[in-house]
Coordinates of C-alpha atoms and ligand atoms in Angstrom, one line a residue:
M1 CA 18.1 44.0 -25.6
H2 CA 20.5 42.1 -27.8
L3 CA 21.4 38.8 -26.2
L4 CA 24.9 37.5 -27.0
K5 CA 25.2 33.8 -27.1
S6 CA 28.3 31.6 -27.1
Y7 CA 29.2 29.3 -30.1
L8 CA 30.1 26.0 -28.5
Q9 CA 30.1 22.5 -30.1
D10 CA 28.8 24.1 -33.4
A11 CA 25.7 25.6 -31.7
W12 CA 24.7 28.9 -30.2
V13 CA 24.0 28.6 -26.5
A14 CA 23.0 31.3 -23.9
G15 CA 24.5 31.4 -20.5
A16 CA 22.2 31.3 -17.4
E17 CA 20.9 34.4 -15.6
P18 CA 21.9 37.0 -14.5
Q19 CA 23.3 38.5 -17.7
T20 CA 26.2 41.1 -17.7
P21 CA 25.2 44.2 -19.7
L22 CA 27.4 45.6 -22.4
L23 CA 27.3 49.4 -22.7
N24 CA 27.1 51.9 -25.5
A25 CA 30.4 53.8 -24.8
T26 CA 28.9 57.1 -25.9
T27 CA 25.7 57.1 -23.9
G28 CA 26.6 54.8 -21.1
Q29 CA 23.3 52.9 -21.8
P30 CA 23.1 49.1 -22.1
C31 CA 23.2 47.9 -25.7
A32 CA 23.6 44.1 -25.3
Q33 CA 24.0 41.5 -22.6
T34 CA 25.7 38.1 -22.2
S35 CA 26.5 35.4 -19.6
S36 CA 28.7 32.4 -19.6
R37 CA 27.2 30.9 -16.5
G38 CA 26.5 27.2 -16.6
L39 CA 28.2 26.6 -20.0
D40 CA 30.0 23.3 -20.3
L41 CA 33.5 24.6 -21.4
G42 CA 35.1 21.2 -20.8
A43 CA 32.8 19.6 -23.4
A44 CA 33.4 22.6 -25.7
L45 CA 37.2 22.0 -25.6
R46 CA 36.8 18.2 -26.1
H47 CA 34.7 18.8 -29.2
A48 CA 37.3 21.3 -30.5
R49 CA 40.2 18.9 -29.9
Q50 CA 38.5 15.8 -31.2
V51 CA 36.3 17.0 -34.1
G52 CA 37.8 20.4 -35.0
G53 CA 41.4 19.3 -34.7
A54 CA 40.8 16.2 -36.9
N55 CA 39.0 18.2 -39.5
L56 CA 41.7 20.9 -39.8
R57 CA 44.6 18.4 -39.8
R58 CA 43.0 16.6 -42.7
M59 CA 43.0 19.8 -44.7
T60 CA 46.1 21.0 -46.6
F61 CA 47.6 24.5 -46.1
A62 CA 46.0 25.5 -49.3
E63 CA 42.6 24.4 -48.1
R64 CA 43.0 26.1 -44.8
G65 CA 44.1 29.2 -46.6
E66 CA 40.9 29.0 -48.7
L67 CA 38.9 28.8 -45.5
L68 CA 40.6 32.0 -44.2
S69 CA 39.9 33.7 -47.5
Q70 CA 36.2 33.0 -47.1
L71 CA 36.2 34.2 -43.5
S72 CA 37.9 37.4 -44.7
G73 CA 35.4 37.9 -47.5
A74 CA 32.4 37.4 -45.1
I75 CA 33.7 40.2 -42.9
H76 CA 34.4 42.6 -45.8
A77 CA 30.8 42.0 -47.2
Q78 CA 29.3 43.2 -43.9
R79 CA 31.8 45.9 -43.2
D80 CA 29.3 48.8 -42.7
A81 CA 27.1 46.8 -40.3
L82 CA 30.2 45.7 -38.3
I83 CA 31.5 49.3 -38.2
E84 CA 28.1 50.3 -36.7
I85 CA 28.6 47.8 -33.9
G86 CA 32.1 49.1 -33.3
R87 CA 30.6 52.6 -33.0
I88 CA 27.9 51.6 -30.5
N89 CA 29.7 49.1 -28.3
S90 CA 33.3 50.4 -28.4
G91 CA 32.7 54.1 -29.1
N92 CA 34.7 53.9 -32.3
T93 CA 34.7 56.7 -34.9
R94 CA 34.2 55.3 -38.4
G95 CA 38.0 55.5 -38.9
D96 CA 38.7 53.6 -35.6
A97 CA 36.2 50.9 -36.4
K98 CA 37.7 50.5 -39.9
F99 CA 41.1 50.1 -38.4
D100 CA 39.9 47.2 -36.3
I101 CA 37.6 45.6 -38.9
D102 CA 39.8 46.0 -42.0
G103 CA 42.8 44.9 -39.9
A104 CA 40.8 41.7 -39.2
S105 CA 39.8 40.9 -42.8
G106 CA 43.3 42.0 -44.1
T107 CA 45.1 39.7 -41.7
L108 CA 42.9 36.8 -42.6
A109 CA 43.6 37.6 -46.3
F110 CA 47.3 37.7 -45.7
Y111 CA 47.3 34.3 -44.0
A112 CA 45.0 33.0 -46.8
N113 CA 47.7 33.9 -49.2
L114 CA 50.4 32.2 -47.1
G115 CA 48.3 29.0 -47.1
K116 CA 48.1 29.1 -50.8
Q117 CA 51.9 29.4 -51.0
L118 CA 52.5 26.6 -48.5
G119 CA 50.3 24.5 -50.8
D120 CA 49.2 20.8 -50.7
R121 CA 51.1 19.9 -47.5
T122 CA 49.7 19.2 -44.1
F123 CA 52.9 19.7 -42.1
L124 CA 56.3 21.3 -42.7
C125 CA 60.0 20.5 -42.4
D126 CA 62.1 22.9 -40.3
G127 CA 65.5 23.6 -41.9
E128 CA 67.7 21.2 -43.8
Q129 CA 68.6 17.6 -43.2
I130 CA 71.6 17.4 -40.7
R131 CA 74.5 15.0 -41.2
F132 CA 76.1 13.5 -38.1
S133 CA 78.9 11.4 -39.5
R134 CA 80.8 10.8 -42.7
S135 CA 78.1 8.6 -43.9
S136 CA 75.0 10.2 -45.4
R137 CA 72.8 7.2 -44.8
F138 CA 71.8 8.3 -41.3
L139 CA 70.4 11.9 -41.1
G140 CA 68.4 14.1 -38.8
Q141 CA 65.5 16.4 -39.8
H142 CA 63.3 18.7 -37.8
I143 CA 59.6 18.6 -38.6
L144 CA 56.7 20.8 -37.5
T145 CA 53.3 19.2 -36.8
P146 CA 50.1 20.8 -35.4
R147 CA 49.4 20.4 -31.7
L148 CA 46.6 18.0 -31.0
G149 CA 44.7 20.2 -28.6
A150 CA 42.8 23.5 -28.8
A151 CA 44.2 27.0 -29.0
I152 CA 42.5 29.1 -26.3
H153 CA 42.5 32.8 -27.4
I154 CA 41.8 35.3 -24.6
N155 CA 41.4 38.8 -26.1
A156 CA 41.5 42.4 -24.9
F157 CA 38.6 44.8 -25.1
N158 CA 40.3 47.3 -27.5
F159 CA 40.3 45.3 -30.8
P160 CA 37.4 42.9 -30.8
A161 CA 37.6 42.1 -34.5
W162 CA 41.3 42.3 -35.2
N163 CA 42.3 40.4 -32.0
L164 CA 39.9 37.6 -32.8
C165 CA 41.1 37.3 -36.4
E166 CA 44.8 37.8 -36.1
K167 CA 45.0 35.0 -33.6
L168 CA 42.7 32.6 -35.3
A169 CA 44.3 33.1 -38.8
C170 CA 47.5 31.7 -37.5
A171 CA 46.0 28.9 -35.5
L172 CA 43.6 27.6 -38.2
L173 CA 46.3 27.8 -40.9
A174 CA 48.6 25.9 -38.6
G175 CA 45.9 23.2 -38.3
V176 CA 44.7 23.9 -34.7
P177 CA 41.1 24.5 -33.6
V178 CA 40.3 27.7 -31.7
L179 CA 38.2 28.6 -28.7
A180 CA 38.2 32.4 -28.7
K181 CA 37.1 34.5 -25.7
P182 CA 36.7 38.2 -26.5
A183 CA 36.7 40.7 -23.6
T184 CA 33.1 40.7 -22.2
A185 CA 32.7 44.5 -22.4
T186 CA 33.1 44.8 -26.2
A187 CA 32.2 41.2 -27.2
W188 CA 29.3 42.1 -29.5
L189 CA 31.5 42.7 -32.6
A190 CA 33.3 39.4 -32.2
V191 CA 30.0 37.5 -31.7
R192 CA 28.5 39.1 -34.8
I193 CA 31.6 38.1 -36.9
V194 CA 31.3 34.5 -35.8
E195 CA 27.5 34.6 -36.4
L196 CA 28.3 35.7 -40.0
W197 CA 30.7 32.8 -40.5
A198 CA 28.3 30.3 -38.9
E199 CA 25.3 31.6 -40.9
Q200 CA 27.2 30.9 -44.1
N201 CA 28.4 27.5 -43.0
L202 CA 32.0 28.5 -43.5
L203 CA 33.4 26.8 -40.4
P204 CA 34.4 23.1 -40.4
S205 CA 32.8 21.4 -37.5
G206 CA 34.7 22.1 -34.2
A207 CA 37.2 24.4 -35.9
L208 CA 36.0 27.5 -34.0
S209 CA 34.2 28.1 -30.7
L210 CA 33.4 31.4 -29.2
L211 CA 32.9 32.1 -25.5
A212 CA 30.9 35.3 -24.8
G213 CA 31.2 36.4 -21.2
P214 CA 33.7 35.8 -18.4
A215 CA 36.2 32.9 -18.6
G216 CA 34.6 31.0 -15.7
D217 CA 36.3 27.6 -15.2
L218 CA 37.7 27.6 -18.8
L219 CA 41.3 27.1 -17.7
D220 CA 40.5 24.2 -15.3
H221 CA 39.9 22.2 -18.5
V222 CA 43.2 22.8 -20.4
Q223 CA 45.3 19.8 -21.3
A224 CA 48.9 19.1 -22.4
Q225 CA 48.3 19.6 -26.1
D226 CA 46.4 22.8 -25.7
C227 CA 47.9 26.3 -25.9
I228 CA 46.9 29.7 -24.7
V229 CA 47.3 33.1 -26.4
F230 CA 46.4 36.1 -24.3
T231 CA 46.2 39.8 -24.9
G232 CA 45.4 42.2 -22.0
S233 CA 46.8 43.4 -18.8
G234 CA 50.0 42.2 -17.2
D235 CA 48.1 41.1 -14.1
T236 CA 45.7 38.8 -15.9
G237 CA 48.6 37.5 -18.0
R238 CA 50.4 36.5 -14.8
A239 CA 47.2 34.9 -13.4
I240 CA 46.8 32.8 -16.5
R241 CA 50.5 31.7 -16.6
S242 CA 50.4 30.7 -13.0
H243 CA 47.0 28.8 -13.2
A244 CA 47.5 25.4 -11.5
Q245 CA 46.2 23.4 -14.5
V246 CA 48.3 25.4 -16.9
L247 CA 51.4 24.8 -14.8
A248 CA 50.5 21.1 -14.2
H249 CA 50.3 20.3 -17.9
G250 CA 53.1 22.6 -19.2
V251 CA 50.6 24.4 -21.4
P252 CA 52.4 27.0 -23.5
V253 CA 51.1 30.6 -22.9
N254 CA 51.8 33.5 -25.2
V255 CA 51.3 36.9 -23.5
E256 CA 50.8 40.3 -25.0
A257 CA 50.5 42.7 -22.1
D258 CA 51.3 46.3 -21.1
S259 CA 53.7 48.4 -23.1
L260 CA 55.0 51.9 -22.6
N261 CA 55.9 52.5 -26.3
A262 CA 58.3 55.4 -27.0
A263 CA 58.6 57.7 -30.0
V264 CA 62.2 59.1 -30.3
L265 CA 63.3 62.2 -32.2
G266 CA 66.9 62.3 -33.4
P267 CA 69.1 65.4 -32.7
D268 CA 69.7 65.8 -36.5
V269 CA 66.0 66.4 -37.2
A270 CA 65.2 70.1 -37.9
P271 CA 61.7 71.5 -37.2
D272 CA 61.1 72.4 -40.8
S273 CA 62.0 68.9 -42.1
D274 CA 59.8 66.2 -43.5
T275 CA 61.1 63.8 -40.8
F276 CA 59.9 66.3 -38.1
T277 CA 56.5 66.6 -39.7
M278 CA 56.2 62.8 -39.9
F279 CA 57.2 62.5 -36.2
I280 CA 54.5 65.0 -35.1
Q281 CA 51.8 63.5 -37.3
D282 CA 52.6 60.0 -36.1
V283 CA 52.7 60.9 -32.4
V284 CA 49.4 62.8 -32.5
R285 CA 47.7 59.9 -34.4
E286 CA 49.1 57.3 -32.0
M287 CA 47.8 59.4 -29.0
T288 CA 44.3 59.9 -30.3
Q289 CA 43.4 57.0 -32.6
K290 CA 41.0 54.7 -30.8
A291 CA 41.2 57.3 -28.0
G292 CA 44.7 56.0 -27.2
Q293 CA 43.4 52.5 -26.5
K294 CA 46.0 50.8 -28.6
C295 CA 48.7 48.5 -27.2
T296 CA 51.0 50.1 -29.7
A297 CA 50.1 53.7 -28.9
V298 CA 52.8 56.3 -28.0
R299 CA 53.1 56.8 -24.3
R300 CA 56.5 58.4 -24.0
I301 CA 57.9 61.0 -26.4
V302 CA 61.7 61.3 -26.1
V303 CA 63.3 64.4 -27.6
P304 CA 66.7 66.1 -27.4
Q305 CA 66.7 69.3 -25.2
Q306 CA 67.3 71.6 -28.1
S307 CA 64.2 70.4 -29.9
E308 CA 61.8 70.5 -26.9
A309 CA 60.3 73.9 -27.5
A310 CA 59.7 73.2 -31.2
V311 CA 58.2 69.7 -30.4
R312 CA 55.9 71.1 -27.7
A313 CA 54.6 73.9 -30.0
A314 CA 54.0 71.5 -33.0
L315 CA 52.3 68.9 -30.8
V316 CA 50.0 71.4 -29.2
E317 CA 49.1 72.8 -32.6
K318 CA 48.3 69.4 -34.1
L319 CA 46.6 68.1 -31.0
G320 CA 44.4 71.2 -31.2
D321 CA 42.7 69.7 -34.3
T322 CA 41.3 66.9 -32.2
V323 CA 37.5 67.0 -31.9
T324 CA 36.4 64.7 -29.1
G325 CA 32.7 63.7 -29.1
D326 CA 30.0 61.4 -30.4
P327 CA 31.6 59.1 -32.9
E328 CA 28.5 59.4 -35.1
A329 CA 29.1 63.1 -35.7
S330 CA 31.1 63.7 -38.9
E331 CA 33.4 66.4 -37.3
T332 CA 34.4 64.0 -34.4
T333 CA 38.0 62.7 -34.7
M334 CA 38.2 61.0 -31.3
G335 CA 35.4 59.0 -29.6
P336 CA 35.0 57.9 -25.9
L337 CA 37.0 55.2 -24.1
A338 CA 35.3 51.8 -24.5
T339 CA 34.0 51.3 -20.9
P340 CA 33.4 53.1 -17.7
A341 CA 36.0 50.9 -16.1
Q342 CA 38.6 52.1 -18.6
Q343 CA 37.5 55.7 -18.0
R344 CA 38.0 55.3 -14.2
D345 CA 41.4 53.6 -14.8
V346 CA 42.6 56.3 -17.1
A347 CA 41.4 59.1 -14.8
A348 CA 43.3 57.5 -11.9
G349 CA 46.4 57.1 -14.1
I350 CA 46.2 60.8 -15.1
A351 CA 45.8 61.9 -11.4
A352 CA 48.9 59.9 -10.5
L353 CA 50.8 61.3 -13.6
Q354 CA 49.9 64.8 -12.5
Q355 CA 51.9 64.3 -9.3
T356 CA 55.1 63.9 -11.2
A357 CA 54.7 65.6 -14.6
E358 CA 53.6 69.0 -15.8
L359 CA 50.5 69.4 -17.9
V360 CA 51.5 70.8 -21.4
W361 CA 48.1 70.7 -23.1
R362 CA 44.6 69.3 -22.5
G363 CA 41.8 69.2 -25.0
P364 CA 38.4 70.9 -24.4
K365 CA 36.1 69.4 -21.8
P366 CA 34.4 66.4 -23.5
P367 CA 30.7 65.4 -23.1
A368 CA 29.9 64.5 -19.5
Q369 CA 27.8 61.5 -20.5
G370 CA 29.6 58.4 -21.7
C371 CA 33.2 57.3 -21.3
F372 CA 35.0 60.4 -22.6
I373 CA 38.4 61.6 -21.6
A374 CA 40.0 64.7 -23.1
P375 CA 43.3 64.1 -24.9
Q376 CA 46.3 65.4 -22.9
L377 CA 50.0 65.9 -23.1
Y378 CA 52.4 66.0 -20.1
A379 CA 56.1 66.7 -19.8
S380 CA 58.7 65.6 -17.2
K381 CA 62.2 66.8 -16.7
A382 CA 63.1 63.7 -14.7
G383 CA 64.2 61.7 -17.8
K384 CA 65.2 58.1 -16.8
D385 CA 64.0 58.8 -13.2
A386 CA 60.4 59.7 -14.2
E387 CA 59.3 56.5 -12.4
F388 CA 55.6 56.6 -13.0
V389 CA 56.0 57.6 -16.6
H390 CA 58.2 54.5 -17.3
D391 CA 56.2 52.1 -15.2
H392 CA 52.5 52.8 -15.6
E393 CA 50.6 52.5 -18.9
V394 CA 47.8 55.0 -18.9
F395 CA 45.6 53.3 -21.5
G396 CA 44.0 56.4 -23.1
P397 CA 44.8 59.6 -25.1
V398 CA 47.7 60.6 -22.9
A399 CA 51.5 60.8 -23.5
T400 CA 54.5 62.4 -21.7
L401 CA 57.3 64.3 -23.2
L402 CA 60.8 63.5 -21.9
T403 CA 64.0 65.2 -22.7
C404 CA 67.6 64.2 -22.7
D405 CA 70.9 65.3 -24.3
G406 CA 70.0 63.4 -27.5
S407 CA 73.0 61.1 -27.5
A408 CA 72.3 57.6 -28.6
G409 CA 73.3 56.3 -25.1
A410 CA 71.0 58.6 -23.3
V411 CA 68.1 57.8 -25.6
V412 CA 68.6 54.0 -25.2
G413 CA 68.8 54.4 -21.4
I414 CA 65.4 56.2 -21.3
V415 CA 63.6 53.9 -23.7
A416 CA 64.9 50.8 -21.9
R417 CA 63.4 52.1 -18.6
G418 CA 60.0 51.0 -20.0
G419 CA 61.1 47.5 -19.2
G420 CA 60.3 45.9 -22.6
G421 CA 57.7 47.1 -25.1
L422 CA 55.8 46.1 -28.3
V423 CA 57.2 48.9 -30.5
C424 CA 59.5 51.9 -30.5
S425 CA 59.6 54.5 -33.2
V426 CA 62.8 56.3 -34.1
Y427 CA 62.8 59.4 -36.3
S428 CA 66.2 60.4 -37.8
D429 CA 68.1 60.8 -41.1
D430 CA 71.4 60.2 -39.4
A431 CA 72.4 56.6 -40.2
G432 CA 75.1 56.4 -37.6
W433 CA 73.0 57.7 -34.7
S434 CA 70.1 55.6 -35.8
R435 CA 72.2 52.5 -35.9
D436 CA 73.3 53.0 -32.3
V437 CA 69.7 53.7 -31.2
L438 CA 68.1 50.9 -33.2
L439 CA 70.6 48.2 -32.1
G440 CA 70.5 49.6 -28.5
V441 CA 66.7 49.4 -28.1
A442 CA 66.1 46.3 -30.3
P443 CA 66.6 43.8 -27.4
W444 CA 63.8 45.6 -25.5
H445 CA 61.2 45.5 -28.4
G446 CA 59.5 43.2 -30.8
R447 CA 59.4 45.9 -33.5
I448 CA 61.1 49.2 -34.3
Y449 CA 59.6 51.7 -36.7
W450 CA 62.2 53.9 -38.3
G451 CA 60.9 57.2 -39.8
S452 CA 63.0 59.2 -42.1
A453 CA 62.7 61.7 -44.9
K454 CA 62.6 59.2 -47.8
V455 CA 59.7 57.3 -46.2
S456 CA 57.9 60.3 -44.7
D457 CA 55.0 60.0 -47.2
Q458 CA 54.7 56.2 -47.0
G459 CA 55.0 55.2 -43.3
T460 CA 52.2 53.3 -41.7
G461 CA 53.0 54.7 -38.2
Q462 CA 54.1 52.6 -35.3
G463 CA 50.6 51.7 -34.3
A464 CA 49.7 49.6 -37.4
V465 CA 50.5 45.9 -36.7
L466 CA 51.3 44.2 -40.0
P467 CA 50.7 40.5 -40.4
G468 CA 54.1 40.0 -42.1
L469 CA 56.0 41.5 -39.1
V470 CA 56.1 40.1 -35.6
H471 CA 53.9 41.6 -32.9
G472 CA 54.9 41.2 -29.2
G473 CA 57.7 42.2 -26.9
P474 CA 59.9 41.2 -24.0
G475 CA 59.6 42.0 -20.3
K476 CA 56.6 44.1 -19.3
A477 CA 55.1 43.5 -22.8
G478 CA 54.6 39.9 -21.8
G479 CA 57.4 38.1 -23.6
G480 CA 55.1 36.9 -26.4
E481 CA 55.3 37.0 -30.1
E482 CA 52.5 36.7 -32.7
L483 CA 52.1 37.1 -36.5
G484 CA 55.3 37.7 -38.5
G485 CA 54.1 35.6 -41.5
E486 CA 55.0 31.9 -41.1
R487 CA 56.6 32.7 -37.7
G488 CA 53.1 33.2 -36.3
L489 CA 52.2 29.6 -37.0
R490 CA 55.1 28.1 -35.0
F491 CA 53.5 28.6 -31.6
Y492 CA 50.8 26.1 -32.7
W493 CA 53.2 23.4 -33.8
Q494 CA 55.5 20.9 -32.1
R495 CA 59.0 20.9 -33.5
T496 CA 60.3 17.3 -33.5
A497 CA 63.8 16.1 -34.5
I498 CA 63.7 12.8 -36.4
Q499 CA 66.9 10.7 -36.8
G500 CA 66.9 7.9 -39.2
D501 CA 67.6 6.2 -42.5
T502 CA 68.0 8.9 -45.3
Q503 CA 65.9 7.0 -47.8
L504 CA 63.1 6.2 -45.4
L505 CA 63.0 9.8 -44.2
K506 CA 62.7 11.0 -47.8
Q507 CA 59.8 8.7 -48.3
I508 CA 57.7 10.2 -45.4
L509 CA 58.9 13.8 -45.7
G510 CA 58.9 14.1 -49.4
Ligands
NAP1 P1 42.2 42.3 -18.8 O1 41.4 42.7 -17.7 O2 43.5 41.7 -18.6 O3 41.3 41.4 -19.7 C1 41.8 40.8 -20.9 C2 41.0 39.5 -21.2 O4 41.3 38.5 -20.2 C3 39.5 39.6 -21.2 O5 39.0 38.8 -22.2 C4 39.1 39.1 -19.8 O6 37.8 38.7 -19.8 C5 40.1 38.0 -19.7 N1 40.3 37.6 -18.3 C6 40.3 38.4 -17.2 N2 40.6 37.6 -16.1 C7 40.8 36.4 -16.5 C8 41.1 35.1 -15.9 N3 41.3 35.1 -14.6 N4 41.2 34.0 -16.6 C9 41.0 34.1 -18.0 N5 40.7 35.2 -18.6 C10 40.6 36.4 -17.9 O7 42.5 43.5 -19.8 P2 41.5 44.5 -20.4 O8 40.5 45.0 -19.5 O9 41.1 44.0 -21.8 O10 42.6 45.7 -20.6 C11 43.1 46.3 -19.4 C12 44.5 46.7 -19.6 O11 45.3 45.7 -20.4 C13 44.6 48.0 -20.4 O12 44.4 49.0 -19.5 C14 46.1 47.8 -20.9 O13 47.0 48.3 -20.0 C15 46.2 46.4 -21.2 N6 46.1 46.0 -22.6 C16 47.1 45.6 -23.3 C17 47.0 45.2 -24.7 C18 48.1 44.7 -25.5 O14 47.9 44.3 -26.6 N7 49.3 44.7 -25.0 C19 45.8 45.3 -25.3 C20 44.7 45.8 -24.5 C21 44.9 46.1 -23.2 P3 36.6 39.6 -19.3 O15 36.5 40.7 -20.2 O16 35.4 38.7 -19.4 O17 36.9 40.0 -17.9

């Protein structure tokens, strides 16, 4: 069986026995194994800080950008082999695997280009010089310099390629070395990507480490100049934030956690309109792509009462096209969940949901072997009071239809019950209503996707996280923020105000 090793101190090392098996999501059979037992994570972090940090800080933004460009190219060159790993270990259809892998190489390419634009500098100024008095001889200026520690990236199981690359693109471009820890259950793809980079000697010494297997004592070794970026469940996010060493050293932690994303239909949208078609297509894609295992998937569908019947009928018809099965079969449009644990979690979530919501539609019984769950749509008349629907993220191909009177106030009230999310999509051609909803839900979200007739043939859907736009959300979503072009680099920098002689400041800042 394939043995996954960790890449620490520029070398591949295997953890001690016993190994943890990784499963083929479609068959349930082991496909790889890994262990992090006995690995010296303290030494790995020291090497990253001392060697990797120094190497990256010596490079200009343009040089770091060139590095990212090479990392992106190496993924693209092996795209088909990587897609195959996604199929086996994550149960991805070809389309799902491409979403993950092309998202990874595309995000690296985006940040490569940003590095080129930032050019031959090694640090940045933040804003303009600030004058304090009538004299212009003594000024203030904020600067942004890379943290001197390591960035610890702890990733979720659902996007092993994209999660790895979207985080490291920002950190490496910012000049900070990375220790990445993919979720154990689907780590094979992340390990293979780092193997490709290491085989081609693309990585400066110490710039990237990869921990395959559980985190072990990793967080016991964090220090004041390190930072942590986490994607996964709210519970783990809280455990990381409250880790004694993290608290003792004031280590910054960025958390992307649970999110009960809503898709909202405006009362102006007629069932025969392009905006309505866009809404239905987007909701069904967001429910079934990656078998609903996307942090940005639609969980709550909010529609005005007068549109409920039309929405139900259209969703049931479109969902009926879903073919759940072996991702290798060409007719399959939705594969299994990634792990038996996720399958159990989703089944338990559905059982609880059924206590409070009515089943509208469920797909045909999927294969019994493997981690399959049939896609399903529920409806609740409880609106804002549908407690479970607003509080619990069922991380699979499941969503619940909620109705209200369609007024902007009612819509905002229902959406806000999610307690903070990554993204909300709003479908309407009525600028006034949309304005009230967009501004009403904005404080609860990191991103809003506005679908309307003029963009109905161009939209990416709310599920696509674009590197130029921020990803993250307040409250339940973890309160974190990633990506967003240059904004994504700021987490890795210290902002420092320097006050001093104007001429001397000019000499060092350029
Ligand atoms: P998880 O159990 O929180 O695991 C996420 C990552 O944290 C994994 O790499 C895991 O490692 C690691 N981890 C677990 N305990 C840790 C600890 N004490 N210290 C350091 N690292 C630790 O989440 P998951 O299993 O990937 O997903 C479960 C749920 O998270 C989903 O059902 C969904 O609700 C949510 N989720 C949210 C997002 C998002 O972007 N917002 C994405 C995916 C999932 P191991 O794998 O080695 O245990």
